[in-house]
Coordinates of C-alpha atoms in Angstrom, one line a residue:
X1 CA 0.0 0.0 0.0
X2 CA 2.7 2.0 1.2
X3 CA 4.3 1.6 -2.1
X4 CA 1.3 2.3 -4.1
X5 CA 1.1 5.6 -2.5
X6 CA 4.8 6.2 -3.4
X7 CA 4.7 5.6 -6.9
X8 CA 1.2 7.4 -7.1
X9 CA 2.8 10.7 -5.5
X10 CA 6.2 10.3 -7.9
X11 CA 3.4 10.4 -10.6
X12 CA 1.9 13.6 -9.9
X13 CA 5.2 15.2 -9.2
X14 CA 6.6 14.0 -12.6
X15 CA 3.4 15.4 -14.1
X16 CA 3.6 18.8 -12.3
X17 CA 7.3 19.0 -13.1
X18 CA 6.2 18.6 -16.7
X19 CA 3.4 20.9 -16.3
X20 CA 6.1 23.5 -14.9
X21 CA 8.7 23.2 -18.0
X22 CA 5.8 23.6 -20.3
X23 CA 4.6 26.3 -19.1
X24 CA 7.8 28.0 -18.5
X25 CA 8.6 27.3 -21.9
X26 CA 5.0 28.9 -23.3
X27 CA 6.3 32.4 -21.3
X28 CA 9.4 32.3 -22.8
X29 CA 7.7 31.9 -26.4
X30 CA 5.0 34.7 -25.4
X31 CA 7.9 36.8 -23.8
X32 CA 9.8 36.6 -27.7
X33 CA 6.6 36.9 -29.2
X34 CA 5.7 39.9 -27.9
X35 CA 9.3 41.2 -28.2
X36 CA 9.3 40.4 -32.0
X37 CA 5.8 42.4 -32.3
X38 CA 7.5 45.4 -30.4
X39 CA 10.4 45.4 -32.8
X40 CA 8.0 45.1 -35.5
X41 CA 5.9 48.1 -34.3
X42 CA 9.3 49.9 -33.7
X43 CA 10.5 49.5 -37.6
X44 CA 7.4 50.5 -39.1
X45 CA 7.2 53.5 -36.9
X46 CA 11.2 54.7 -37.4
X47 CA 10.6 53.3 -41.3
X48 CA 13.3 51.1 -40.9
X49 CA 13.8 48.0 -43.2
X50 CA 17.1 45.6 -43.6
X51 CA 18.5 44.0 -46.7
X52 CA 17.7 40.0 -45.5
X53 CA 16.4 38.2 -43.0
X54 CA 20.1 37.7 -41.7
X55 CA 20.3 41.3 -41.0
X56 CA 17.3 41.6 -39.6
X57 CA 18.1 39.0 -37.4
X58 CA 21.2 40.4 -35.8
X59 CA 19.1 43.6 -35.6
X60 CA 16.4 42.4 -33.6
X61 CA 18.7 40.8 -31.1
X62 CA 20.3 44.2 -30.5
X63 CA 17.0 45.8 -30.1
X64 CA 15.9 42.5 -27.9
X65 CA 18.6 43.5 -25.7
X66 CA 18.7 47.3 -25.7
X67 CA 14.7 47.0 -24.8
X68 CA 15.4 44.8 -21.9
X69 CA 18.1 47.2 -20.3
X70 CA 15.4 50.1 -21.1
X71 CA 12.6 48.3 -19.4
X72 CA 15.0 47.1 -16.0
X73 CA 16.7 50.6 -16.0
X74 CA 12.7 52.3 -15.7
X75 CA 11.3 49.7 -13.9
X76 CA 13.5 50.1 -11.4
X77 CA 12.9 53.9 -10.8
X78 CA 16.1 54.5 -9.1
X79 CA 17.2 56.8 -11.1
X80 CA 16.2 60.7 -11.5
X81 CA 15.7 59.8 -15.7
X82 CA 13.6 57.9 -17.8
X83 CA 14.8 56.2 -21.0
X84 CA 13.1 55.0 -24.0
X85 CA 12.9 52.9 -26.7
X86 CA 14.4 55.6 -29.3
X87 CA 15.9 55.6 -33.2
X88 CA 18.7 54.5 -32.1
X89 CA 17.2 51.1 -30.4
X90 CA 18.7 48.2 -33.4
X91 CA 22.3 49.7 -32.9
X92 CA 24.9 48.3 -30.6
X93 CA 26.5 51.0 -28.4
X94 CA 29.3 51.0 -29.9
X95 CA 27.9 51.5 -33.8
X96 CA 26.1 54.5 -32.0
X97 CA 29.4 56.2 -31.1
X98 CA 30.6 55.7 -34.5
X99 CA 28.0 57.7 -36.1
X100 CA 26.7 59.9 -33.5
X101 CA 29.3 61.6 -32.2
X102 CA 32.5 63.1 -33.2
X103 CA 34.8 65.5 -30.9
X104 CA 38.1 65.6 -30.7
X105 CA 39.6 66.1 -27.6
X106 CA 41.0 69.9 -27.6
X107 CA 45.6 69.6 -28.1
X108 CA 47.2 72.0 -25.7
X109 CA 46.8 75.1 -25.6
X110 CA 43.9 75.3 -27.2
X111 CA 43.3 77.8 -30.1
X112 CA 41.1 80.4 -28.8
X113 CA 41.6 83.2 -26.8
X114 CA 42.4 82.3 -22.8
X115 CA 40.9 85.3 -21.6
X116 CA 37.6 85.2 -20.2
X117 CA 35.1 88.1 -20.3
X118 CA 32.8 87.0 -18.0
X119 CA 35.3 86.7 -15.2
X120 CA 34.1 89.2 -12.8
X121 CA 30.3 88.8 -13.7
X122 CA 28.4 88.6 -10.3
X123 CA 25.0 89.4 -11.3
X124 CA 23.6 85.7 -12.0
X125 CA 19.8 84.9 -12.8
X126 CA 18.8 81.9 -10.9
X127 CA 17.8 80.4 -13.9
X128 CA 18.2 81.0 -17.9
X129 CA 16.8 79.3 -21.2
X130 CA 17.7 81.0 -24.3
X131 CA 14.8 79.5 -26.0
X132 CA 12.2 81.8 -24.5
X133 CA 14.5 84.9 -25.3
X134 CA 14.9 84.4 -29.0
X135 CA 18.6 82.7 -29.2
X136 CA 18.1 79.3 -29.5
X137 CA 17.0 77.9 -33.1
X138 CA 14.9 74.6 -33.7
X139 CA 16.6 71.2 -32.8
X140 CA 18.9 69.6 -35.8
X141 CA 19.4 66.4 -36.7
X142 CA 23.0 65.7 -37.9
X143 CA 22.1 61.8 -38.8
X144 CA 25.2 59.5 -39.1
X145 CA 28.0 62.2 -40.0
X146 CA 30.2 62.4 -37.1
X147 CA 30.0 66.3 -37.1
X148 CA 28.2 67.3 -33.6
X149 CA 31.4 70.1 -33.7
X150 CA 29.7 71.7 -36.7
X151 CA 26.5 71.8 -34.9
X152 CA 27.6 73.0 -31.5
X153 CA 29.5 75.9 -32.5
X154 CA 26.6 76.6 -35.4
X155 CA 24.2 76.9 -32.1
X156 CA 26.6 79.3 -29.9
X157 CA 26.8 81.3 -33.2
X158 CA 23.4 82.0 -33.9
X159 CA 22.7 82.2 -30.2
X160 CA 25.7 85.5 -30.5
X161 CA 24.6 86.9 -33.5
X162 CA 21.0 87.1 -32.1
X163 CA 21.8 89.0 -29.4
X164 CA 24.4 91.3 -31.5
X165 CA 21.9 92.0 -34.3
X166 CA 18.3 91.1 -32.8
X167 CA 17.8 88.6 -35.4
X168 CA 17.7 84.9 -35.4
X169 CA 19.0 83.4 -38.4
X170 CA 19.6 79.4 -38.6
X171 CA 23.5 79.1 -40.1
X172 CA 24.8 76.1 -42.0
X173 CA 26.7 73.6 -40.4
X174 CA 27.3 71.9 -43.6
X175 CA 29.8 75.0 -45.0
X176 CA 31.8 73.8 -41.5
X177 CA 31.8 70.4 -42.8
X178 CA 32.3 71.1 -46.7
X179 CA 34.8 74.3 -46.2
X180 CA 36.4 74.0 -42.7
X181 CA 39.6 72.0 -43.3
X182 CA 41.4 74.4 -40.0
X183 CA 43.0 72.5 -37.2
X184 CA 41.8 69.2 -36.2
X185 CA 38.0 70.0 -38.3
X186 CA 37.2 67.0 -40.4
X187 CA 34.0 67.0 -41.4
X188 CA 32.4 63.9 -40.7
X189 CA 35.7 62.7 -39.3
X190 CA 35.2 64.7 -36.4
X191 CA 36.5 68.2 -35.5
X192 CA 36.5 71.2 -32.4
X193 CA 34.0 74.1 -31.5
X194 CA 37.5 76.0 -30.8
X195 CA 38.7 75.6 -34.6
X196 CA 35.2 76.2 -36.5
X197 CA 35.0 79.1 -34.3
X198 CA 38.1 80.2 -36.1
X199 CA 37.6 79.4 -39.4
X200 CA 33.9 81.1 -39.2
X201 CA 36.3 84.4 -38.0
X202 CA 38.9 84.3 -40.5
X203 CA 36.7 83.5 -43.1
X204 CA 34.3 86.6 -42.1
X205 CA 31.4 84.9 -41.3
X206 CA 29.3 81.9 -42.0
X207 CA 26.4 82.0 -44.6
X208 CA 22.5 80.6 -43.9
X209 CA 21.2 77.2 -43.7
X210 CA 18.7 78.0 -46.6
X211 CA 21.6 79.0 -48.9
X212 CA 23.8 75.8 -47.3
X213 CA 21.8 73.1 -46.4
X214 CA 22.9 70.6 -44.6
X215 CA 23.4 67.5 -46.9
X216 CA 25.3 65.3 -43.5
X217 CA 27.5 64.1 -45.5
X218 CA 31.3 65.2 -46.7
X219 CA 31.6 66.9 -49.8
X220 CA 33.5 69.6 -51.8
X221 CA 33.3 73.4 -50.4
X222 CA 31.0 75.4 -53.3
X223 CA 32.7 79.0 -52.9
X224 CA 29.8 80.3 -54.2
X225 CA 27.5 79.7 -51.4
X226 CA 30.2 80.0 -49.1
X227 CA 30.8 84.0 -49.7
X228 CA 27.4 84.7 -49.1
X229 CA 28.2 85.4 -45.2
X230 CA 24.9 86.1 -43.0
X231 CA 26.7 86.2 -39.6
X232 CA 30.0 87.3 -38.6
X233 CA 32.1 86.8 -35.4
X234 CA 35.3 89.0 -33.8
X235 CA 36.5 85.3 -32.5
X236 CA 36.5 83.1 -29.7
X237 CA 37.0 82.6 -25.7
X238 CA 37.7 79.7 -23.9
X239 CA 35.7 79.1 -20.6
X240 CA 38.6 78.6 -17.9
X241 CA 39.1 74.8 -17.7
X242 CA 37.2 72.4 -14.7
X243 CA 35.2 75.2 -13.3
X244 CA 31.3 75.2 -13.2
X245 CA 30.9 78.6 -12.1
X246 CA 33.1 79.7 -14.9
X247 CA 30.3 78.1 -17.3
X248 CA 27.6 79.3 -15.0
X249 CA 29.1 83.3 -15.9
X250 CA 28.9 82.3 -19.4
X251 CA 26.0 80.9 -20.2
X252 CA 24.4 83.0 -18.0
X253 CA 25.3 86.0 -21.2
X254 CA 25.0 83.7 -24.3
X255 CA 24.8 80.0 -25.3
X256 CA 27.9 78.0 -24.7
X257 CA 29.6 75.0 -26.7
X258 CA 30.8 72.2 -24.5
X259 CA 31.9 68.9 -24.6
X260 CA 31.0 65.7 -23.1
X261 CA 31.7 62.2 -22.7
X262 CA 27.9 60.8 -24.8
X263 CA 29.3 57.6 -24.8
X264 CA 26.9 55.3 -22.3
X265 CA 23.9 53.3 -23.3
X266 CA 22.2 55.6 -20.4
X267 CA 23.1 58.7 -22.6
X268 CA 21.9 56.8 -26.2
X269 CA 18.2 56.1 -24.8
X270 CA 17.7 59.3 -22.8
X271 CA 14.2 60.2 -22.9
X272 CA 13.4 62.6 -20.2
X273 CA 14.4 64.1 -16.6
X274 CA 17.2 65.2 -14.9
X275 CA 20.3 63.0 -16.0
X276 CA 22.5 61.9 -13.5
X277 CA 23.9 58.6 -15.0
X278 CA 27.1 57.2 -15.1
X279 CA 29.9 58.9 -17.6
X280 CA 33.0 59.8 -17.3
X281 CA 35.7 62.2 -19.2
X282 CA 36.4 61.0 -22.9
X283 CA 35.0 64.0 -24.3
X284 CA 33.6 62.9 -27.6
X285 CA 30.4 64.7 -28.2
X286 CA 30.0 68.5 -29.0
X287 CA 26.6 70.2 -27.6
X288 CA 25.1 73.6 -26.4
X289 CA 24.4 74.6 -23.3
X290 CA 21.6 77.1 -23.7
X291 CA 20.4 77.4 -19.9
X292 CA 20.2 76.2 -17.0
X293 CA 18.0 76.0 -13.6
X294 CA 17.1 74.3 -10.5
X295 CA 13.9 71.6 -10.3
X296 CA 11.3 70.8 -7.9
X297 CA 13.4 68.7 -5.4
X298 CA 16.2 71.1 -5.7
X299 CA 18.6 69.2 -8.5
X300 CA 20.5 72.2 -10.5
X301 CA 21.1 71.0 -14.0
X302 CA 22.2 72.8 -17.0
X303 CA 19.6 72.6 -20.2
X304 CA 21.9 71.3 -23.3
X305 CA 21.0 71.3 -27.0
X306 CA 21.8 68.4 -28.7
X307 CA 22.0 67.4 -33.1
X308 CA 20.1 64.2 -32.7
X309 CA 16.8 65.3 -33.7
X310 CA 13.6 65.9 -31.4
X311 CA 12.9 62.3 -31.1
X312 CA 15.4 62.1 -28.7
X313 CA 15.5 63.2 -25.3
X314 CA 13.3 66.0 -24.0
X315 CA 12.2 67.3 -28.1
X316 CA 16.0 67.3 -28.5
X317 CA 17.3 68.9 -25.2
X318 CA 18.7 67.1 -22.6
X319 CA 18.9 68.3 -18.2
X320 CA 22.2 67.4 -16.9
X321 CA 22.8 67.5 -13.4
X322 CA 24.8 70.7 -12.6
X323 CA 27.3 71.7 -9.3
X324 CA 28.4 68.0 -9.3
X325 CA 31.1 66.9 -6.6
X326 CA 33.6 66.4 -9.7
X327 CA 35.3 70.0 -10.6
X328 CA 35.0 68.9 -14.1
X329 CA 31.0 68.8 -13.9
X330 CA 29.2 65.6 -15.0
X331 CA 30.5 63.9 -18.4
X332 CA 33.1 66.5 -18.0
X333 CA 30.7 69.5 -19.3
X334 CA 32.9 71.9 -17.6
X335 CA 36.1 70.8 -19.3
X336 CA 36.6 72.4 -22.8
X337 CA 33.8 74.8 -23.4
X338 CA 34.3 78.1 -25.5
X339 CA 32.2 80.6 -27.2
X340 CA 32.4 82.7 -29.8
X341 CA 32.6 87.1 -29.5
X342 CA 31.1 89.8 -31.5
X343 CA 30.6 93.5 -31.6
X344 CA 26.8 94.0 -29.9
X345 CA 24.8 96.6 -31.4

């Protein structure tokens, strides 16, 4: 009897064991499932398509993984940020480096001007967006050219020549990358605010995006849309190295260009909040800093202008946390930033 029983309970617990395995197996199939309809849903809304089924393959277990990081990082809610399932979701981080980004670390000394006119400014506004007072054109997108430089010192150049002439007037970042051949500039090799901000002095100004439009990709410098300058610039300042305040003085007058190290997956999937993440000091992206200000719970954070379209991010902005613990400010904001001059009406 006894052994009745025995065999009767191994049974049932082979059968539940089976049940188990089964149905473990079912939620991983639903789990892929769904992840296959997600990518699906994804493609058709970025328009994306790949060459074969092998490609699309390798692509969808990218995205598989990039989605899952996205979901743990959120679901956690540890963080001050939210990320999100962006355009940039089927590529590795590393292909996202490659196309997305593009500064060159500054050589020493760096080529414009070490003085500082903003040093002794002590009348600081607790806050400032140069959006809401007319400096700040409409986010860019810069695609896969590797010329954020172009972009960033475009942005600090239109914000200058807005307040110098009262007029906002989108510039062309693709006469930088055509016609710019000064210092380390490269086009979609890569380049410097510093030397751009050079070239657009020497060569006495940089002409519209309507006459110059941006093409993101290298190609040869047409002189004849090149002379037809719409801005001008006197030349350039460096923001004294490591020091927030410094950058606090000067964006506090005009829109900065600074550099920063773009290169983490938490930096790739931003999507909205005050970022705090992990980075460290590779400068290798070139951005704008066109504000900054203090939130709710009392975070400071400076408001940056990126080139990677309004899908990303906060409609193409991103808040990084500001007065960090590191003198270099978070992702090294504070390192190498520079701006240009001009004559003010």
């Amino acid at each position: 009897m006894a052994l009745k029983m025995y065999m009767a309970t191994l049974v049932l617990a082979t059968l539940l064991l089976l049940q188990g395995c089964s149905y473990q197996a079912m939620s991983r199939s639903l789990q892929e499932e769904s992840m296959i309809t997600r990518h699906e849903l994804w493609m058709a809304q970025q328009g994306r398509s790949y060459k074969n089924v092998e490609e699309k393959a390798m692509r969808f277990d990218i995205f598989k993984n990039n989605v899952e990081y996205i979901d743990s990082v959120n679901n956690a809610g540890t963080r001050s940020y939210k990320l999100s399932v962006n355009k940039f979701a089927d590529l590795t981080n590393k292909e996202f480096r490659a196309t997305r980004n593009g500064y060159k670390q500054a050589p020493f000394p760096r080529s414009c001007k070490a003085t500082f006119m903003y040093e002794n400014v002590s009348a600081i506004p607790s806050s400032m967006d140069w959006r809401s007072k007319g400096a700040v054109t409409p986010i860019k997108d810069q695609g896969q050219c590797g010329c954020c430089w172009a972009f960033s010192a475009v942005a600090a150049t239109e914000g200058i020549n807005q307040l110098s002439t009262g007029k906002l007037v989108s510039l062309s970042e693709q006469e930088l990358v055509d016609c710019d051949t000064s210092g380390e500039d490269q086009g979609c090799g890569g380049g410097l605010m510093d030397d751009a901000f050079n070239f657009i002095a020497k060569n006495h100004g940089l002409t519209t995006e309507s006459n110059y439009p941006y093409q993101g990709v290298d190609a040869t410098c047409n002189k004849k849309k090149e002379s037809n300058d719409a801005a001008t610039i006197t030349g350039c300042e460096d923001v004294p190295e490591n020091s927030e305040s410094g950058l606090l003085k000067a964006v506090a007058n005009q829109p900065i260009s600074v550099a920063i190290d773009a290169s983490g997956q938490d930096f790739q999937f931003y999507s909205s909040g005050i970022f705090t993440g992990s980075c460290g000091t590779e400068l290798d992206h070139g951005v704008t800093a066109v504000g900054y200000g203090t939130a709710e719970d009392g975070t400071k954070y400076w408001l940056v202008k990126n080139s990677w379209g309004t899908t990303w991010g906060e409609k193409g902005y991103i808040r990084m946390q500001r007065d960090v613990t590191a003198q270099e400010g978070l992702c090294g904001i504070a390192m190498e930033a520079s701006y240009p001059t001009a004559t003010k009406c």
